[in-house]
Every structure is written in structure tokens, then in C-alpha cells.
Short mmCIF file of C-alpha atoms and ligand atoms in Angstrom, two decimals:
data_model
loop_
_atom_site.label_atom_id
_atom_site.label_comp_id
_atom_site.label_asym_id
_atom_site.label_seq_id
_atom_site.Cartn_x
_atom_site.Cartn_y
_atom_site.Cartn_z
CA UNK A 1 -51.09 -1.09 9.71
CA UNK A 2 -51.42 -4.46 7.93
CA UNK A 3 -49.86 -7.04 10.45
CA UNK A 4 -52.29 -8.53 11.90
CA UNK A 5 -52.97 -11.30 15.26
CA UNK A 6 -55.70 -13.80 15.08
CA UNK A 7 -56.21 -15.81 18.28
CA UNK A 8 -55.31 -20.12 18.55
CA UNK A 9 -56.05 -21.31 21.29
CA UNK A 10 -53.91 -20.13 24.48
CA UNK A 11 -51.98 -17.31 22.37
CA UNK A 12 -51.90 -15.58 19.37
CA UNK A 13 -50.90 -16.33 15.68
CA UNK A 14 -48.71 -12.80 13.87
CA UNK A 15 -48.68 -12.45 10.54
CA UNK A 16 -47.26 -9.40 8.61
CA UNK A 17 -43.98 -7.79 7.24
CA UNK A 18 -42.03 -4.86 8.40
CA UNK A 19 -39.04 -3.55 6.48
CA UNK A 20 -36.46 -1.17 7.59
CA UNK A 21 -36.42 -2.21 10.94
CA UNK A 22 -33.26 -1.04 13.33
CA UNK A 23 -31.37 -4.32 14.37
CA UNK A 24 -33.63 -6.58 13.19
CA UNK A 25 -30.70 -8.82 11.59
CA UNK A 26 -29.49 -8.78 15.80
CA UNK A 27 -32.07 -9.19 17.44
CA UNK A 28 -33.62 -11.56 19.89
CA UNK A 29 -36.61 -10.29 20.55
CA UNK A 30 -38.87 -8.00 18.70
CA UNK A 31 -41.48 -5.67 19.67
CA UNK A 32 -44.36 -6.09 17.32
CA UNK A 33 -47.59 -4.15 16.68
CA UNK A 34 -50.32 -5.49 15.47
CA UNK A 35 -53.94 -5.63 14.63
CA UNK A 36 -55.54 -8.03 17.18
CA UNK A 37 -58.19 -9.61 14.68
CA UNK A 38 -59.68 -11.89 17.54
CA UNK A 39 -61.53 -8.32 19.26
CA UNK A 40 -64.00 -6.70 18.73
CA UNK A 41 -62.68 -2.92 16.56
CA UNK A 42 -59.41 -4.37 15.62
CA UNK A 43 -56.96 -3.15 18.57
CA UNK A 44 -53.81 -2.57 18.36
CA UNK A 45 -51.51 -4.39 20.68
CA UNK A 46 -47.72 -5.23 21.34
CA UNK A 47 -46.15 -8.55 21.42
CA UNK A 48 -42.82 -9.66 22.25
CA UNK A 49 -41.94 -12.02 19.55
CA UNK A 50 -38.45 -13.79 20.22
CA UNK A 51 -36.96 -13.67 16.46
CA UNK A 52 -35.88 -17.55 16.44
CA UNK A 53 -39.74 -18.63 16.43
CA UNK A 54 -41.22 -20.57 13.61
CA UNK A 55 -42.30 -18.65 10.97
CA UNK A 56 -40.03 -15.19 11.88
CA UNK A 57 -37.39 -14.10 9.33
CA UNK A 58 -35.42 -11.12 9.94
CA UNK A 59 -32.83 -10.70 6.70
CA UNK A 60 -30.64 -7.53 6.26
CA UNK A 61 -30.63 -4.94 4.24
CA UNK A 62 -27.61 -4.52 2.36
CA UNK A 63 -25.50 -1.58 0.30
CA UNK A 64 -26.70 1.24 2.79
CA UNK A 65 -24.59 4.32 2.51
CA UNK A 66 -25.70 5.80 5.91
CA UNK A 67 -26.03 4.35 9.44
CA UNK A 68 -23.15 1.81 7.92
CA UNK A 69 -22.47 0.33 11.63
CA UNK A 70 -26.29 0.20 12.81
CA UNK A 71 -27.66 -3.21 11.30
CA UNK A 72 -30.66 -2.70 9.74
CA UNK A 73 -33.10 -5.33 8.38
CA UNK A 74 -36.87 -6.51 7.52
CA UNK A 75 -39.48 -8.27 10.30
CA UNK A 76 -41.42 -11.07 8.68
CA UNK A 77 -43.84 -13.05 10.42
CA UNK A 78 -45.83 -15.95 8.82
CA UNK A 79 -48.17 -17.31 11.01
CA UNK A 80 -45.43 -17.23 13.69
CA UNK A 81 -47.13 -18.45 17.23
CA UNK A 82 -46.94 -16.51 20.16
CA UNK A 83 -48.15 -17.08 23.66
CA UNK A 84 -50.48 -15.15 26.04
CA UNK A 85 -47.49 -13.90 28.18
CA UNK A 86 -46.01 -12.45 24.87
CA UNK A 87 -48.62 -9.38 24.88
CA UNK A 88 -48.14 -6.04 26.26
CA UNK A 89 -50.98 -5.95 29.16
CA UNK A 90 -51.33 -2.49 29.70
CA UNK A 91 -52.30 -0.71 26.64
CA UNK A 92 -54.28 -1.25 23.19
CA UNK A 93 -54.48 1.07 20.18
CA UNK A 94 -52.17 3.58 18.80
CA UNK A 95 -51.19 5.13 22.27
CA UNK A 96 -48.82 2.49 22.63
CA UNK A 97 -46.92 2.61 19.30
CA UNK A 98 -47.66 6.54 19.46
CA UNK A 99 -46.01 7.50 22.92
CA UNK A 100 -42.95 5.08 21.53
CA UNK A 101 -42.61 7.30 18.50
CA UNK A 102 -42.75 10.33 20.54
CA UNK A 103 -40.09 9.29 22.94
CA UNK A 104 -37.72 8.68 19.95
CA UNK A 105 -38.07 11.61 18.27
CA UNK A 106 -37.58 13.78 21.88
CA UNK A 107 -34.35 12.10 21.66
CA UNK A 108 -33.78 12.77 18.10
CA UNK A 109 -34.23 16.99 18.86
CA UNK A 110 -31.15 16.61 20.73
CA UNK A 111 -29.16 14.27 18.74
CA UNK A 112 -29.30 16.57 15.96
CA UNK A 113 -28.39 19.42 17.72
CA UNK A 114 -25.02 16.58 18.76
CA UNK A 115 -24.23 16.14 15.41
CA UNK A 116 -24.52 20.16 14.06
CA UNK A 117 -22.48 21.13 17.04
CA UNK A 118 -19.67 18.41 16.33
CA UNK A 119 -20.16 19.49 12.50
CA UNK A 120 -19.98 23.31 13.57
CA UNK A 121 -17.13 22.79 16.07
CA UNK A 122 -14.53 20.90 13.57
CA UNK A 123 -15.65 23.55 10.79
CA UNK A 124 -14.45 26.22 13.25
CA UNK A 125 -11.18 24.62 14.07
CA UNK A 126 -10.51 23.81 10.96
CA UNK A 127 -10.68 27.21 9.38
CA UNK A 128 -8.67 28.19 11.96
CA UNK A 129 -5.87 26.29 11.22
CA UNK A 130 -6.03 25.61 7.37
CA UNK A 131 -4.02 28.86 5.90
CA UNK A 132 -4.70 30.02 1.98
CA UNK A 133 -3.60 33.42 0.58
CA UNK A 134 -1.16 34.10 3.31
CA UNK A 135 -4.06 33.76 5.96
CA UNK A 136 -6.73 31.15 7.92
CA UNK A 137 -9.44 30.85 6.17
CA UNK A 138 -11.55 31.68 9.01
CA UNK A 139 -10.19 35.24 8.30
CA UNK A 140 -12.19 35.42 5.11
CA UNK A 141 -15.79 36.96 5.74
CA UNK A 142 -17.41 34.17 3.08
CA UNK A 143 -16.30 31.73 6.12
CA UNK A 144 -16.80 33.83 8.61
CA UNK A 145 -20.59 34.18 7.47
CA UNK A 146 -20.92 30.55 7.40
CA UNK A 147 -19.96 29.87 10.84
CA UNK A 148 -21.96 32.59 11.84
CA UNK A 149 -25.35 30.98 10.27
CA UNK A 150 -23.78 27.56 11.80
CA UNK A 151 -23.83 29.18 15.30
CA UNK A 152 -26.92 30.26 15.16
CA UNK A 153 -28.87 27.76 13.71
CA UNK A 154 -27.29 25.07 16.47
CA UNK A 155 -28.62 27.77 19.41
CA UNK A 156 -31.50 28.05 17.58
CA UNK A 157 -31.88 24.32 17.76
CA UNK A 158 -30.42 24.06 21.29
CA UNK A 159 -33.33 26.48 22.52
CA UNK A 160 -36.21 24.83 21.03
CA UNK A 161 -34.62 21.35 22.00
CA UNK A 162 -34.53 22.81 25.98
CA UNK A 163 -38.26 24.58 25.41
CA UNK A 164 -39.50 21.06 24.64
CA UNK A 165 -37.43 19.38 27.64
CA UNK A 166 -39.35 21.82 29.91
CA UNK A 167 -42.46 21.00 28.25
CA UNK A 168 -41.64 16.95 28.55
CA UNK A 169 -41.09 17.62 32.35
CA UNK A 170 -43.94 19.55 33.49
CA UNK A 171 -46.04 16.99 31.31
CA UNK A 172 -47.86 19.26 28.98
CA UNK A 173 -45.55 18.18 25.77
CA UNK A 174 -47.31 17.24 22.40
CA UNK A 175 -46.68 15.02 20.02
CA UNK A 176 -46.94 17.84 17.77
CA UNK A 177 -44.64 19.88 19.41
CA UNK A 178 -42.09 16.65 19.36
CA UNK A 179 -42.98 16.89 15.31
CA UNK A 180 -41.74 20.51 15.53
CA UNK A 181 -38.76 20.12 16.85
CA UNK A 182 -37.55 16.41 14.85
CA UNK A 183 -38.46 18.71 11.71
CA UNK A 184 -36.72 21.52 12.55
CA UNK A 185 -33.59 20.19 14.11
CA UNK A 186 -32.60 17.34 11.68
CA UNK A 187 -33.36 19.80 9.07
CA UNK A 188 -31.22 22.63 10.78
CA UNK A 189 -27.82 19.63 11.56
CA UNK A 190 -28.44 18.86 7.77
CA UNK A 191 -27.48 22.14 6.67
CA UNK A 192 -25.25 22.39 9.44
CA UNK A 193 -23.68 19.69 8.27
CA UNK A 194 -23.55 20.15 4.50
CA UNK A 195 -21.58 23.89 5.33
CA UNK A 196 -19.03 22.32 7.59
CA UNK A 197 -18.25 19.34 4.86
CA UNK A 198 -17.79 22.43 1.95
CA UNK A 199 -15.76 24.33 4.52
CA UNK A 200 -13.34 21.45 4.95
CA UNK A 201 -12.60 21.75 1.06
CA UNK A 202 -11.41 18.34 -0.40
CA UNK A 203 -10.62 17.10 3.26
CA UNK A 204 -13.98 17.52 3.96
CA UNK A 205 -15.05 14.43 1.88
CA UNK A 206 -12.66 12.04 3.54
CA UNK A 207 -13.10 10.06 6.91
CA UNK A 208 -10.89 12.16 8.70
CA UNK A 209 -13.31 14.45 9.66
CA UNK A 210 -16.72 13.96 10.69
CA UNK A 211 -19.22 16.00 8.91
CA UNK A 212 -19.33 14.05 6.23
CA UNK A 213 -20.28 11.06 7.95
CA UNK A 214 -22.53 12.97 9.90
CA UNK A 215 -24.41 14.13 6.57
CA UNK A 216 -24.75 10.69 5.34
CA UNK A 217 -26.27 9.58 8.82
CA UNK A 218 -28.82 12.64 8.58
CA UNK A 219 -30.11 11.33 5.41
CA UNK A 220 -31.68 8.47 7.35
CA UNK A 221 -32.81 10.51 10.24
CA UNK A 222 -34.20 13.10 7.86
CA UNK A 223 -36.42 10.24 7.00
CA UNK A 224 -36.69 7.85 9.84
CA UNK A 225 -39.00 8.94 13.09
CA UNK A 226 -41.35 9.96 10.31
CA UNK A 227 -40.30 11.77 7.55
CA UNK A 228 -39.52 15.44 7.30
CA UNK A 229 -42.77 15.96 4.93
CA UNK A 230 -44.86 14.02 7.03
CA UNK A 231 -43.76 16.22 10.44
CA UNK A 232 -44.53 18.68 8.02
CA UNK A 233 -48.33 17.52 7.80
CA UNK A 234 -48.99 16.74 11.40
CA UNK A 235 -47.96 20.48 11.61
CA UNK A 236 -50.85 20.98 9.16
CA UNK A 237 -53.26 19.41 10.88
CA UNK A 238 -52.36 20.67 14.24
CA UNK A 239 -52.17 24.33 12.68
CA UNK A 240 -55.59 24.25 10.59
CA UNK A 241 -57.81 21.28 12.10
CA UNK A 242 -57.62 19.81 8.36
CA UNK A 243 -55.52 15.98 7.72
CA UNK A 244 -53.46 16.33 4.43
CA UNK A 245 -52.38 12.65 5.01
CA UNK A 246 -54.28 11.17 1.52
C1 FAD B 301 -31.53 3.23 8.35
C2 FAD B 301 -33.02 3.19 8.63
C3 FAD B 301 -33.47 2.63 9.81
C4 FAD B 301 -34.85 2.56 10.08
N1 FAD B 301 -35.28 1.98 11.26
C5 FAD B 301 -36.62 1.84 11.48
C6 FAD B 301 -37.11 1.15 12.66
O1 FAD B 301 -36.33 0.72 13.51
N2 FAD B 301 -38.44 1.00 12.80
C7 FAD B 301 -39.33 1.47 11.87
O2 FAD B 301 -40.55 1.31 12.05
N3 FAD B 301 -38.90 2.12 10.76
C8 FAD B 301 -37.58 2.31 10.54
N4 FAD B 301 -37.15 2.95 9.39
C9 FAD B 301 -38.14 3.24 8.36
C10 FAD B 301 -38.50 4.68 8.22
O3 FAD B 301 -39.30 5.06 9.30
C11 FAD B 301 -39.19 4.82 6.85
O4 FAD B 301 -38.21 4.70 5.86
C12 FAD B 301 -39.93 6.12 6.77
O5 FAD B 301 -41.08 6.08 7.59
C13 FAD B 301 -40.40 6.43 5.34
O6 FAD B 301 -41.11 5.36 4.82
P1 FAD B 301 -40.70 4.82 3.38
O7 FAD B 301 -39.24 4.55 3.37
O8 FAD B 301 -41.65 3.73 3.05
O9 FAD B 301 -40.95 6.06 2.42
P2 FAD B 301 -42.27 6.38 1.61
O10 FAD B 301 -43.46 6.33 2.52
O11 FAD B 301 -42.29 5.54 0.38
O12 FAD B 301 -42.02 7.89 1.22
C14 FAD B 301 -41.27 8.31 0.07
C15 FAD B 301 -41.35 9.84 0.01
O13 FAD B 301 -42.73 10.26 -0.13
C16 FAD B 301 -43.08 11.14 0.92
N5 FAD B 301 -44.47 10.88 1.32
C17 FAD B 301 -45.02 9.70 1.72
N6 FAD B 301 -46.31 9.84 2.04
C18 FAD B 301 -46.60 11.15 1.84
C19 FAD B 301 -47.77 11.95 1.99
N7 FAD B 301 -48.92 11.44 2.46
N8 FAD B 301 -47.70 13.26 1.68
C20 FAD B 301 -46.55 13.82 1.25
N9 FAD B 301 -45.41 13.13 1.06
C21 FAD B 301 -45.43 11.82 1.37
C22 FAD B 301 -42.10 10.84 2.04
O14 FAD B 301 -41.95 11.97 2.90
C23 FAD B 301 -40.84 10.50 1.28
O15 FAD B 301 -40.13 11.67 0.96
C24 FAD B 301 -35.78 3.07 9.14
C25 FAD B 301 -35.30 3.66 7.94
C26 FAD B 301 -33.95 3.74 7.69
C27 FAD B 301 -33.48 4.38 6.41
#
């Protein structure tokens, strides 16, 4: 973490640049973290920075070919002055950008499970109704094996998604069980989603249907949330006490 907060006088001055930052273009106010130079180790903290203060710039990021209605844009502070009131009281360090993360990938487990089922569920109908050789193409076993990995890989996901929810309520979910299940799921609705787009033939690639968009959109969560590989190496270092970070 680079962005850093250096004390004047009865607040704090931000400095530091964020790209690829969800409704940044949009929005008023914007959660920052950053390195509070002014104490003693560094802490992290939060600060509410309203995005029409000297020295913010937010600009978009243009020519995206997934998430095409969610704006999406850079945080750039340059000395940009905040008061006292703008800090987060309660916490310092990572726990407060940390148990953030984790919260939005929880929610991501589900969403992808969402988007496979939707992807699954207009595969299915559509086989059922699209007739070649005399027949649906749901009654060819080629299709019929492909909804059958589709309906398993969404229970699959459903089951692990409810295991965590279980977890999350009697308080004894990880992070690294939240790093599980983002990994697994977004990587399950991608392929979900890639086998309901081929089973759609040519129609498939249109905006008709969804799982095309739906395949686009998992590009970004395949990589937003923290990557797939990087889920991939918190696994690592959960499963063998050894960081393959650097
Ligand atoms: C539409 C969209 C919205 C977003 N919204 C937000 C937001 O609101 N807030 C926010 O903070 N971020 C947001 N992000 C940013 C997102 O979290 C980053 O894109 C993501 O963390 C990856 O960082 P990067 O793009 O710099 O890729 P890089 O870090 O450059 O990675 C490139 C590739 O290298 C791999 N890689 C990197 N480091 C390692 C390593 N140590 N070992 C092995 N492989 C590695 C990655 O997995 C990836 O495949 C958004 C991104 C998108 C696309």
C-alpha cells in the first residue's frame, strides 16, 4: 500500500493513486486506505474523502468489455486535505480493509452461483426447445452431458456457498475459507457459463440471451476480489504455513 496520510494541523493531508476503482467516476464520497505517516509503525486507517475536494480526481476508465453498466474509474489524491472527523475511529491496520474484502467476496460465492444457475437454466430451456435432426437438442447425449456437468457444478457451488453461510453465522468463518469459495465458484459460473453460451449455438453470442453477458462479467470477477491465482496462494499459505506472495 503506497497512499499515504501525513498529519497538518487539525486533519490529515492523502496522497496516493488507486486505479480500477468501482464508481469512482459517481461517486461522492470515497473510502480511502491509507498509511497514516504521522504514527508511530505506519497504521493503516480509513478516511472518508468527499471526491469534490481539492486535489481528488476520479476519471473513468473507458473501452471496458465487461461490467459495461458499472462505472468504473481511478482515485487520485494529491495532497487532498481532509479533516479529523473524516477518519474511521474504530480500527487501524489491515483488519479494516481485510474484513471489507472478506465481506465482498462472501457475497461474491453466491453471486456466482446467480449467474451459473441463470447460465444453466436458459441452456436447459433452450435445448429444449431448439429442434435439429428431427429432434431437441437436449435429446442428444453430447448436450445432455453438458447440462449434466452444469447441474452439478452449480450444486456443487450452492453447497459450499451454504457450508460457508453456516460458518459466517456461527462466527468461526475464515478469510481463507471466503478465498475457497470466491476461487472455486467464479471459476465453476465461468465454465458454467462458457457451456451454456456454446450450447446456444450462434444465438448464444447475441444479447438475447444471457450467458454471454454473463461470461464477459465473470472475466472481471475472475479477477476482481483478488484474483483467482492469488486465492490460489492464500490457499498455499493456509495449506503449508509457507507465503508464495514474492
Ligand atoms: C471492472 C473492475 C472493477 C474493479 N473494482 C475495484 C474496486 O472497486 N476496488 C478495488 O480496490 N479494485 C477494483 N478492481 C481491481 C482489481 O481488484 C484488480 O484488477 C485485481 O486486484 C488485479 O490487479 P491488477 O489488475 O493490477 O493485476 P496484476 O496484479 O497486474 O496481475 C496480472 C496477473 O498476474 C497475476 N499475479 C499478480 N501477482 C501475482 C503473484 N504474486 N503470483 C502469481 N500471480 C500473480 C494475477 O493473478 C493476474 O493474472 C476492479 C477491477 C475491474 C476489472
Amino acid at each position: 500500500m503506497e497512499t499515504s496520510a501525513e498529519r497538518d494541523g487539525d486533519g490529515y493531508r492523502l496522497s496516493g493513486t488507486k486505479t480500477w476503482i468501482t464508481n469512482a467516476p459517481i461517486a461522492d464520497v470515497a473510502l480511502v486506505w491509507a498509511k497514516d505517516r504521522s504514527t508511530e509503525g505506519d497504521p493503516v486507517r480509513g478516511f472518508l474523502v468527499e471526491t469534490d475536494r481539492e486535489g481528488v480526481e476520479t476519471p473513468a476508465i473507458e473501452g471496458k468489455l465487461s461490467m459495461r453498466v458499472s462505472a468504473t474509474g481511478e482515485v487520485s489524491l494529491d495532497d487532498a486535505f481532509v479533516p479529523e472527523s473524516a477518519v474511521l475511529p474504530d480500527v487501524a491496520g489491515m483488519k479494516g480493509p481485510l474484513s471489507c474484502l472478506t465481506q465482498a467476496r462472501f457475497g461474491i460465492v453466491w453471486g456466482a452461483v446467480g449467474a451459473a444457475r441463470d447460465c444453466f437454466e436458459v441452456a436447459r430451456e433452450y435445448a429444449g426447445e431448439r429442434e435439429q435432426f428431427g429432434q431437441p437438442v437436449a435429446g442428444f447425449q453430447l448436450q445432455q452431458e453438458k447440462l449434466a456437468e452444469m447441474a452439478t457444478k452449480v450444486t456443487t457451488g450452492r453447497l459450499l456457498a451454504d457450508r460457508l453461510a453456516t460458518l459466517k453465522e456461527r462466527g468461526e468463518l475464515r478469510p481463507q475459507q471466503v478465498s475457497m469459495g470466491k476461487r472455486h465458484n467464479v471459476r465453476m459460473a465461468r465454465e458454467v457459463a462458457r457451456t451454456a453460451r456454446e450450447m446456444l449455438g450462434g444465438n448464444g453470442i447475441t444479447t438475447d440471451y444471457s450467458p454471454m453477458r454473463h461470461l464477459a462479467n465473470i472475466e472481471t470477477v475472475y479477477t476482481y476480489e483478488g484474483t483467482h491465482d492469488i486465492h490460489t496462494l492464500i490457499l498455499g499459505e493456509d495449506l503449508t504455513g509457507i507465503a508464495a506472495f514474492e
